[in-house]
XYZ file of C-alpha atoms in Angstrom:
573
model
C 0.000 0.000 0.000
C 1.282 3.501 -0.828
C 2.456 5.746 1.953
C 0.601 8.958 2.759
C 1.733 11.784 0.449
C 4.423 14.062 1.816
C 3.464 17.689 2.459
C 6.212 20.281 2.798
C 5.386 23.288 4.948
C 7.120 26.665 5.128
C 8.389 27.604 8.570
C 8.881 31.325 7.919
C 9.199 34.015 5.278
C 12.259 33.815 3.031
C 12.967 37.538 3.315
C 13.027 37.403 7.124
C 15.282 34.336 7.106
C 17.752 36.105 4.792
C 17.681 39.198 7.028
C 18.277 37.088 10.156
C 21.256 35.430 8.413
C 22.618 38.924 7.514
C 22.693 37.887 3.840
C 20.716 40.956 2.712
C 19.908 44.389 4.070
C 16.354 45.755 4.554
C 17.028 48.143 1.657
C 17.884 45.286 -0.718
C 14.793 43.355 0.401
C 12.621 46.409 -0.268
C 14.098 46.831 -3.780
C 13.442 43.150 -4.512
C 9.850 43.259 -3.227
C 9.137 46.310 -5.399
C 10.616 44.503 -8.409
C 8.384 41.495 -7.691
C 5.301 43.681 -7.239
C 5.880 45.334 -10.628
C 5.511 41.983 -12.436
C 2.160 40.953 -13.864
C 0.610 37.594 -13.030
C 1.838 35.922 -16.215
C 5.476 36.882 -15.480
C 5.418 36.443 -11.704
C 8.709 35.207 -10.239
C 9.800 34.025 -6.838
C 11.522 36.363 -4.436
C 14.652 34.182 -4.205
C 15.131 34.063 -7.974
C 14.892 37.855 -8.213
C 17.409 38.290 -5.374
C 19.903 36.045 -7.210
C 19.341 37.819 -10.551
C 19.910 41.203 -8.937
C 23.179 39.923 -7.500
C 22.098 40.515 -3.886
C 22.720 36.882 -2.864
C 24.382 33.842 -4.402
C 22.477 30.722 -5.415
C 24.132 28.861 -2.546
C 22.943 31.542 -0.092
C 19.418 31.140 -1.442
C 19.344 27.381 -0.988
C 20.839 27.579 2.487
C 17.961 29.914 3.411
C 15.381 27.699 1.675
C 16.794 24.752 3.629
C 15.879 26.536 6.861
C 12.505 27.639 5.491
C 11.423 24.133 4.440
C 13.281 22.149 7.085
C 15.069 20.146 4.383
C 18.791 19.428 4.082
C 20.492 21.278 1.194
C 22.875 19.153 -0.897
C 25.439 20.420 -3.392
C 26.352 18.252 -6.378
C 29.651 17.270 -4.725
C 27.590 15.763 -1.860
C 25.461 13.588 -4.149
C 26.389 9.891 -4.366
C 28.532 8.980 -7.382
C 26.027 6.320 -8.483
C 22.508 5.294 -7.485
C 21.476 1.712 -6.701
C 19.781 -0.199 -9.500
C 16.015 0.048 -9.270
C 12.793 1.153 -10.914
C 12.836 4.944 -11.226
C 10.656 7.492 -13.089
C 11.619 8.376 -16.680
C 14.487 10.783 -17.349
C 12.058 13.054 -19.232
C 9.832 13.310 -16.131
C 12.849 14.030 -13.901
C 14.114 16.782 -16.205
C 10.661 18.334 -16.549
C 10.076 18.611 -12.789
C 13.699 19.106 -11.704
C 14.226 16.211 -9.304
C 16.513 13.189 -9.140
C 16.534 10.003 -7.026
C 19.792 9.578 -5.091
C 19.142 6.314 -3.292
C 16.707 3.596 -2.377
C 16.424 0.858 0.222
C 13.631 -1.479 1.297
C 11.563 1.264 2.890
C 12.812 4.655 1.649
C 13.223 6.416 -1.717
C 15.586 9.402 -1.411
C 15.082 12.270 -3.852
C 16.606 15.711 -4.383
C 14.259 18.400 -5.700
C 14.539 22.109 -6.515
C 10.884 22.957 -5.758
C 9.639 21.025 -2.699
C 6.267 22.839 -2.835
C 5.332 21.096 -6.097
C 2.698 18.767 -4.657
C 1.985 17.187 -8.052
C 5.528 15.761 -8.247
C 5.482 14.498 -4.671
C 2.023 12.923 -5.096
C 3.081 11.284 -8.376
C 6.243 9.905 -6.820
C 4.311 8.612 -3.815
C 1.879 6.798 -6.100
C 4.825 5.433 -8.079
C 6.384 3.700 -5.086
C 5.281 1.989 -1.882
C 8.262 3.467 -0.032
C 8.484 6.572 2.114
C 9.977 9.663 0.466
C 13.062 11.248 2.006
C 13.425 14.691 0.442
C 16.501 16.870 0.004
C 16.910 20.293 -1.574
C 19.289 21.364 -4.366
C 19.624 23.723 -7.351
C 18.265 22.977 -10.822
C 21.799 23.008 -12.257
C 23.089 20.395 -9.806
C 20.002 18.229 -10.284
C 20.277 18.273 -14.094
C 23.966 17.371 -13.820
C 23.102 14.457 -11.535
C 20.393 13.195 -13.920
C 22.988 13.078 -16.684
C 25.519 11.332 -14.447
C 23.066 8.732 -13.138
C 20.793 8.136 -16.120
C 22.405 9.858 -19.131
C 24.264 8.614 -22.187
C 27.359 7.511 -20.244
C 25.299 5.080 -18.146
C 23.486 3.747 -21.211
C 26.832 3.314 -22.994
C 28.202 1.295 -20.066
C 25.094 -0.894 -20.062
C 25.366 -1.595 -23.799
C 29.090 -2.365 -23.560
C 28.631 -4.693 -20.582
C 25.966 -6.596 -22.503
C 28.279 -6.970 -25.489
C 31.171 -8.129 -23.343
C 28.961 -10.765 -21.728
C 28.049 -12.037 -25.196
C 31.718 -11.991 -26.170
C 32.693 -14.003 -23.081
C 30.209 -16.680 -24.063
C 31.610 -17.115 -27.577
C 35.153 -18.211 -28.280
C 37.168 -18.056 -31.467
C 34.809 -15.679 -33.302
C 36.254 -14.424 -36.568
C 35.472 -11.145 -38.306
C 32.770 -11.781 -40.868
C 33.609 -10.846 -44.429
C 30.230 -11.707 -45.957
C 28.538 -8.465 -47.059
C 24.989 -9.691 -46.441
C 25.923 -10.844 -42.952
C 27.618 -7.512 -42.220
C 24.491 -5.662 -43.326
C 22.356 -7.839 -41.043
C 24.717 -7.213 -38.104
C 24.696 -3.464 -38.782
C 20.935 -3.382 -38.265
C 20.951 -5.387 -35.024
C 19.598 -3.406 -32.056
C 22.779 -3.435 -29.887
C 24.947 -2.148 -32.776
C 22.406 0.539 -33.696
C 22.175 1.621 -30.036
C 25.962 1.641 -29.642
C 26.621 3.822 -32.703
C 23.767 6.184 -31.802
C 25.113 6.460 -28.275
C 28.668 7.196 -29.470
C 27.327 10.064 -31.589
C 24.940 11.396 -28.928
C 27.616 11.299 -26.257
C 30.030 13.133 -28.571
C 27.548 15.899 -29.370
C 26.730 16.385 -25.680
C 30.429 16.661 -24.714
C 31.417 19.404 -27.232
C 33.342 16.918 -29.380
C 34.547 18.093 -32.809
C 35.679 14.680 -34.148
C 34.944 11.041 -33.341
C 37.834 8.638 -34.068
C 37.143 4.886 -34.336
C 40.497 3.127 -34.713
C 41.082 -0.665 -35.011
C 44.101 -2.267 -33.336
C 45.222 -5.844 -32.836
C 43.133 -6.633 -29.752
C 40.462 -3.935 -29.617
C 38.879 -0.936 -31.327
C 39.593 2.429 -29.706
C 37.016 5.222 -29.661
C 38.481 8.671 -29.090
C 36.849 12.125 -29.025
C 38.612 15.359 -29.919
C 37.443 17.855 -27.303
C 38.839 21.405 -27.305
C 41.456 20.290 -29.823
C 42.849 17.389 -27.773
C 42.084 13.672 -28.254
C 40.663 11.751 -25.292
C 40.191 7.975 -24.956
C 36.495 7.256 -24.453
C 35.827 3.572 -25.004
C 37.459 0.327 -26.058
C 35.182 -1.842 -28.203
C 35.623 -5.609 -28.579
C 37.239 -6.669 -31.870
C 34.363 -9.020 -32.657
C 31.952 -6.117 -33.287
C 34.424 -3.999 -35.295
C 33.033 -4.984 -38.710
C 29.423 -4.426 -37.593
C 30.140 -0.954 -36.141
C 32.083 0.139 -39.228
C 29.349 -1.234 -41.503
C 26.658 0.563 -39.500
C 28.423 3.917 -39.902
C 29.050 3.260 -43.613
C 25.383 2.435 -44.186
C 24.323 5.627 -42.361
C 26.687 7.679 -44.555
C 25.682 5.860 -47.771
C 29.126 4.356 -48.372
C 29.936 1.021 -50.001
C 30.236 -1.553 -47.191
C 31.810 -4.079 -49.581
C 34.727 -1.737 -50.372
C 37.357 -2.039 -47.626
C 40.559 -1.494 -49.601
C 40.078 2.165 -50.612
C 39.367 5.352 -48.612
C 35.804 6.642 -48.789
C 34.070 9.898 -47.816
C 30.431 10.352 -46.900
C 27.961 12.392 -44.849
C 25.313 11.710 -42.244
C 22.466 14.058 -41.360
C 20.607 13.397 -38.135
C 18.905 15.057 -35.176
C 20.542 14.674 -31.774
C 18.997 16.052 -28.576
C 16.794 18.367 -30.635
C 19.705 19.706 -32.715
C 20.359 19.238 -36.436
C 23.787 17.612 -36.799
C 25.869 16.935 -39.927
C 28.664 14.370 -39.769
C 31.468 14.287 -42.339
C 32.632 10.683 -42.468
C 36.061 9.568 -43.689
C 37.305 5.964 -43.847
C 40.812 4.671 -44.566
C 42.115 1.079 -44.646
C 44.705 0.114 -42.005
C 46.448 -3.194 -41.269
C 43.774 -4.073 -38.693
C 40.738 -2.901 -40.662
C 39.086 0.378 -41.559
C 39.625 3.462 -39.423
C 36.803 6.020 -39.334
C 36.785 9.698 -38.402
C 33.508 11.617 -38.112
C 33.697 15.432 -38.040
C 30.696 16.887 -36.191
C 29.082 20.000 -37.670
C 26.310 21.388 -35.476
C 23.986 23.339 -37.774
C 22.022 24.547 -34.762
C 25.022 26.261 -33.154
C 24.572 29.997 -32.801
C 26.873 31.954 -35.074
C 29.867 33.356 -33.202
C 30.504 37.088 -33.451
C 33.985 38.548 -34.014
C 34.077 40.055 -30.526
C 33.808 36.573 -28.971
C 36.657 34.919 -30.886
C 39.431 36.239 -28.645
C 40.768 39.092 -30.805
C 42.941 41.626 -28.939
C 41.236 44.989 -29.171
C 43.810 46.609 -31.484
C 43.869 43.663 -33.929
C 40.066 43.524 -33.978
C 39.873 47.220 -34.827
C 42.280 46.795 -37.772
C 40.544 43.624 -38.982
C 37.094 45.233 -38.869
C 38.434 48.097 -40.961
C 39.782 45.581 -43.511
C 36.506 43.684 -43.906
C 34.599 46.867 -44.686
C 36.884 47.594 -47.676
C 34.826 47.599 -50.925
C 37.158 45.260 -52.825
C 40.318 43.168 -52.476
C 41.197 39.755 -51.086
C 41.446 38.801 -47.389
C 42.971 35.441 -46.485
C 42.668 33.569 -43.186
C 45.452 31.033 -42.680
C 46.302 28.254 -40.271
C 46.296 24.457 -40.009
C 43.165 22.301 -40.047
C 41.068 22.870 -36.928
C 42.432 26.327 -36.150
C 39.046 28.067 -36.462
C 39.530 29.659 -39.899
C 36.010 28.911 -41.117
C 34.442 30.220 -37.901
C 36.351 33.496 -38.340
C 35.165 33.787 -41.948
C 31.541 33.221 -40.954
C 31.806 35.757 -38.132
C 33.319 38.239 -40.621
C 30.485 37.741 -43.115
C 27.904 38.035 -40.359
C 29.502 41.315 -39.258
C 29.220 42.931 -42.712
C 25.955 41.257 -43.741
C 23.354 43.891 -44.597
C 20.421 44.298 -47.042
C 22.496 46.496 -49.378
C 25.135 43.771 -49.957
C 24.872 40.570 -51.972
C 27.071 37.921 -50.363
C 27.666 34.530 -51.981
C 29.722 31.681 -50.538
C 31.005 28.455 -52.060
C 31.948 25.888 -49.430
C 32.742 22.247 -48.748
C 30.763 21.695 -46.582
C 28.408 24.468 -45.431
C 29.061 24.527 -41.682
C 26.749 27.381 -40.655
C 23.642 28.699 -42.358
C 23.455 32.492 -42.390
C 20.226 34.320 -43.101
C 20.484 36.676 -46.076
C 23.552 34.991 -47.626
C 23.532 32.747 -50.717
C 25.519 29.602 -49.865
C 26.660 26.981 -52.401
C 27.829 23.481 -51.511
C 30.450 22.150 -53.952
C 29.716 18.783 -55.572
C 32.764 17.629 -57.560
C 30.987 14.437 -58.668
C 28.645 16.517 -60.860
C 31.250 19.070 -61.894
C 30.463 21.774 -59.315
C 34.010 22.492 -58.090
C 35.316 25.628 -56.396
C 36.725 26.922 -59.686
C 33.654 26.081 -61.770
C 31.282 27.494 -59.153
C 33.314 30.700 -58.906
C 32.980 31.365 -62.636
C 29.217 31.416 -62.255
C 29.209 33.315 -58.964
C 30.852 36.381 -60.509
C 27.945 36.572 -62.976
C 25.499 36.824 -60.056
C 26.491 40.447 -59.321
C 27.879 39.802 -55.806
C 29.484 42.415 -53.582
C 31.221 39.862 -51.355
C 32.429 36.341 -52.191
C 33.607 33.743 -49.694
C 35.550 30.703 -50.971
C 35.883 27.879 -48.452
C 39.487 27.168 -49.415
C 41.930 28.014 -52.213
C 43.195 24.575 -53.186
C 44.636 25.017 -56.666
C 45.936 27.517 -59.224
C 42.626 27.745 -61.078
C 40.649 28.692 -57.953
C 43.356 31.143 -56.844
C 43.418 32.806 -60.274
C 39.655 33.334 -60.404
C 39.585 34.569 -56.782
C 42.309 37.131 -57.443
C 40.692 38.383 -60.629
C 37.378 38.691 -58.753
C 39.133 40.862 -56.148
C 40.629 43.008 -58.910
C 37.236 43.573 -60.566
C 35.501 45.192 -57.611
C 34.586 42.318 -55.280
C 35.585 41.728 -51.665
C 36.871 38.135 -51.549
C 37.407 36.031 -48.410
C 39.160 32.667 -48.413
C 41.480 30.365 -46.460
C 44.936 28.908 -47.038
C 46.994 26.330 -45.161
C 50.117 28.277 -44.171
C 51.955 28.621 -40.863
C 51.869 32.404 -40.634
C 50.460 35.484 -42.355
C 53.487 36.320 -44.590
C 53.596 32.688 -45.725
C 50.300 33.215 -47.601
C 52.088 35.470 -50.091
C 54.776 32.903 -50.959
C 52.112 30.166 -51.093
C 50.216 32.067 -53.802
C 53.431 32.733 -55.706
C 54.382 29.042 -55.471
C 50.991 28.151 -56.931
C 51.938 30.122 -60.030
C 50.149 33.441 -59.465
C 52.096 36.419 -60.807
C 53.570 38.719 -58.156
C 51.884 41.835 -59.553
C 48.469 40.137 -59.300
C 49.048 39.150 -55.662
C 50.326 42.646 -54.831
C 47.357 44.314 -56.517
C 44.614 42.141 -54.982
C 45.723 41.081 -51.482
C 44.772 43.587 -48.783
C 45.284 41.536 -45.623
C 46.180 38.134 -44.167
C 45.033 36.866 -40.786
C 46.885 33.876 -39.301
C 45.337 32.165 -36.292
C 45.497 29.269 -33.852
C 43.197 28.013 -31.105
C 44.434 27.667 -27.530
C 42.526 25.933 -24.751
C 41.073 28.170 -22.038
C 41.832 27.434 -18.378
C 38.729 25.982 -16.694
C 37.193 28.763 -14.545
C 35.900 26.240 -11.982
C 39.332 24.883 -11.003
C 41.590 27.773 -12.044
C 44.416 28.478 -9.591
C 47.809 30.260 -9.530
C 50.557 27.943 -10.677
C 54.305 28.153 -11.193
C 55.279 26.154 -14.301
C 58.594 24.385 -14.755
C 61.605 26.621 -15.351
C 62.021 25.313 -18.913
C 58.630 26.836 -19.746
C 59.255 30.082 -17.868
C 62.470 30.573 -19.857
C 60.519 30.466 -23.112
C 57.959 33.130 -22.228
C 58.723 36.457 -23.872
C 57.291 38.892 -21.331
C 59.715 41.288 -19.641
C 57.845 41.559 -16.349
C 56.821 39.407 -13.416
C 53.412 37.872 -13.971
C 51.202 35.365 -12.189
C 50.491 32.318 -14.305
C 47.552 29.973 -13.820
C 46.450 26.467 -14.652
C 43.386 24.292 -14.119
C 43.764 21.790 -11.270
C 41.178 19.493 -12.890
C 37.530 19.020 -11.938
C 34.361 17.286 -13.116
C 33.374 20.328 -15.187
C 36.477 20.050 -17.405
C 36.758 16.234 -17.217
C 39.967 16.677 -15.165
C 41.794 18.277 -18.120
C 42.142 21.738 -16.569
C 40.730 23.334 -19.723
C 37.224 24.272 -20.820
C 36.640 25.743 -24.272
C 39.036 27.459 -26.670
C 39.906 30.958 -27.810
C 41.947 32.358 -30.677
C 45.389 33.898 -30.953
C 45.952 36.014 -34.046
C 48.527 37.608 -36.343
C 47.213 40.250 -38.754
C 49.329 41.467 -41.676
C 47.844 44.491 -43.440
C 49.213 44.777 -46.988
C 50.263 48.418 -47.343
C 52.497 50.078 -49.967
C 55.779 48.810 -48.468
C 54.557 45.204 -48.116
C 53.099 45.406 -51.635
C 56.482 46.434 -53.027
C 58.145 43.443 -51.323
C 55.535 41.160 -52.916
C 56.304 42.681 -56.340
C 59.993 42.049 -55.693
C 59.150 38.429 -54.788
C 60.838 38.826 -51.403
C 60.932 35.775 -49.109
C 58.347 35.351 -46.377
C 61.049 36.071 -43.755
C 61.761 39.477 -45.294
C 58.057 40.282 -45.545
C 57.631 39.144 -41.958
C 60.431 41.392 -40.671
C 58.930 44.385 -42.453
C 55.433 43.644 -41.108
C 56.766 43.286 -37.543
C 58.703 46.548 -37.868
C 55.403 48.204 -38.825
C 53.649 46.899 -35.694
C 52.396 43.412 -36.588
C 51.971 41.292 -33.439
C 53.096 37.719 -34.129
C 51.111 34.670 -32.975
C 53.294 33.931 -29.954
C 53.110 37.519 -28.737
C 49.329 37.317 -28.864
C 49.567 34.015 -26.974
C 51.816 35.484 -24.265
C 49.238 38.233 -23.793
C 46.598 35.531 -23.122
C 48.977 33.931 -20.587
C 49.482 37.293 -18.917
C 45.713 37.770 -18.690
C 45.284 34.318 -17.120
C 43.247 33.013 -20.064
C 45.536 30.123 -21.043
C 48.801 28.442 -20.083
C 52.370 28.737 -21.343
C 52.244 25.087 -22.444
C 49.228 25.775 -24.665
C 50.912 28.669 -26.460
C 54.055 26.585 -27.008
C 51.895 23.700 -28.287
C 50.109 25.649 -31.015
C 52.632 28.330 -32.036
C 56.136 27.201 -32.876
C 59.164 29.349 -32.171
C 59.329 32.384 -34.414
C 55.561 32.475 -35.030
């Protein structure tokens, strides 16, 4: 028989409790009450929420006061158990909707943590769900949602799937990898394989992963995620399911599952956690089977603005002046994964207006921008960068963005477009800004054409940002201190490692930049076909900040570490 429903009673007014705890002053309480009174019924908010939003108290202060008001113990996430006992619990959707999470169960008691203990509907529903007594604790929505993910999210489901597969594997000896195509197709559609692949993708999307690597070795198949530019081991799959997993991904990306000797490229479009996701899939044959890398492109990601990319103020001012020039070519350079495309999109978004026609040709389209015509190249039907560009210039554009200059033909058309009154953006793979000039010359472009069309080159790298949750002062090894090029004493920081950053010490990335504006003196050096070193010296003498200098500034500001700058920007850059 169900227990009698739990009723939570208030034991005082929140405002008085906060005053008694000296957490607010009477003046602050009066301001908050007036703010609450000004709200209409449809937008009514609780006093505690308004106090937090106004910055009068912290969220922790609020819940400590609510703990006294309701007579319930307040738990922070660090005080939650690491796992919950196996049992029959409400659905994850129901937990997320009503902001509660079970944290334990025994023969007579179900322990739950809730953010709103006055929600009688939730308590009544839970009481009807179980024949146990409810033991209620209080916590914030953020901590509860984090606990739901830890206890019942994709990681737990992944573990369950893998344990099931390992049990099957233990019961079968001497299994060989199946080579029969029909059998592989059948295996690829089996429920455990489908669940496993879906879970690998879902887990990657939820953890800010940019690339999923599935790599076969002699005894297992490694799954690694690239998070904030660094690869992390995630899972080790049994060898016996390698062919089925690879086949499943190849079927999803419309690749030939019978072809295992040649590299293949494909795409997957799917919806994950309510977001539209594109995956670029690449396979290559290795001695132990096919290796797969899936690049994740989140089409639902909000477009980043230039101000949020990490530009130093002076470089941003110069770059913004460049991108408002009516014609000429601007190149963004750097290795793969250095954020070039994001910078180009942010640049286009900055100058996008009804009086400009902007056309892009890309492979693939990573962001969709309202008001801009975007073309996806399709070499298999003859729509290449070069061929597409020829037609773009007949569309009367003001601004053209080319995903990448890969060959002489594309470079030639891009430069001539810049010379005939268009503003052209593109990317190149070079180590620094001056190197873009010599790269174009090496392609076969005449020096006078480069000098006449190129107005600026932006080189960039991405450095990981120190996790704000576990950031602390830190003295690095002397070998690193000796390399830093700052002539003053500074305090350096690092991340000690916490759950928020997965114990890496870093959370997110920001850019470091090197902007070379092509003025008359630089243009003359280009005409003279000077080396990149000579061009670089001239640019530095005219005030160009090199990549490492920009990186040292981020170290000085406590944004990143010395090791990160040394990792992404080699000496001299």
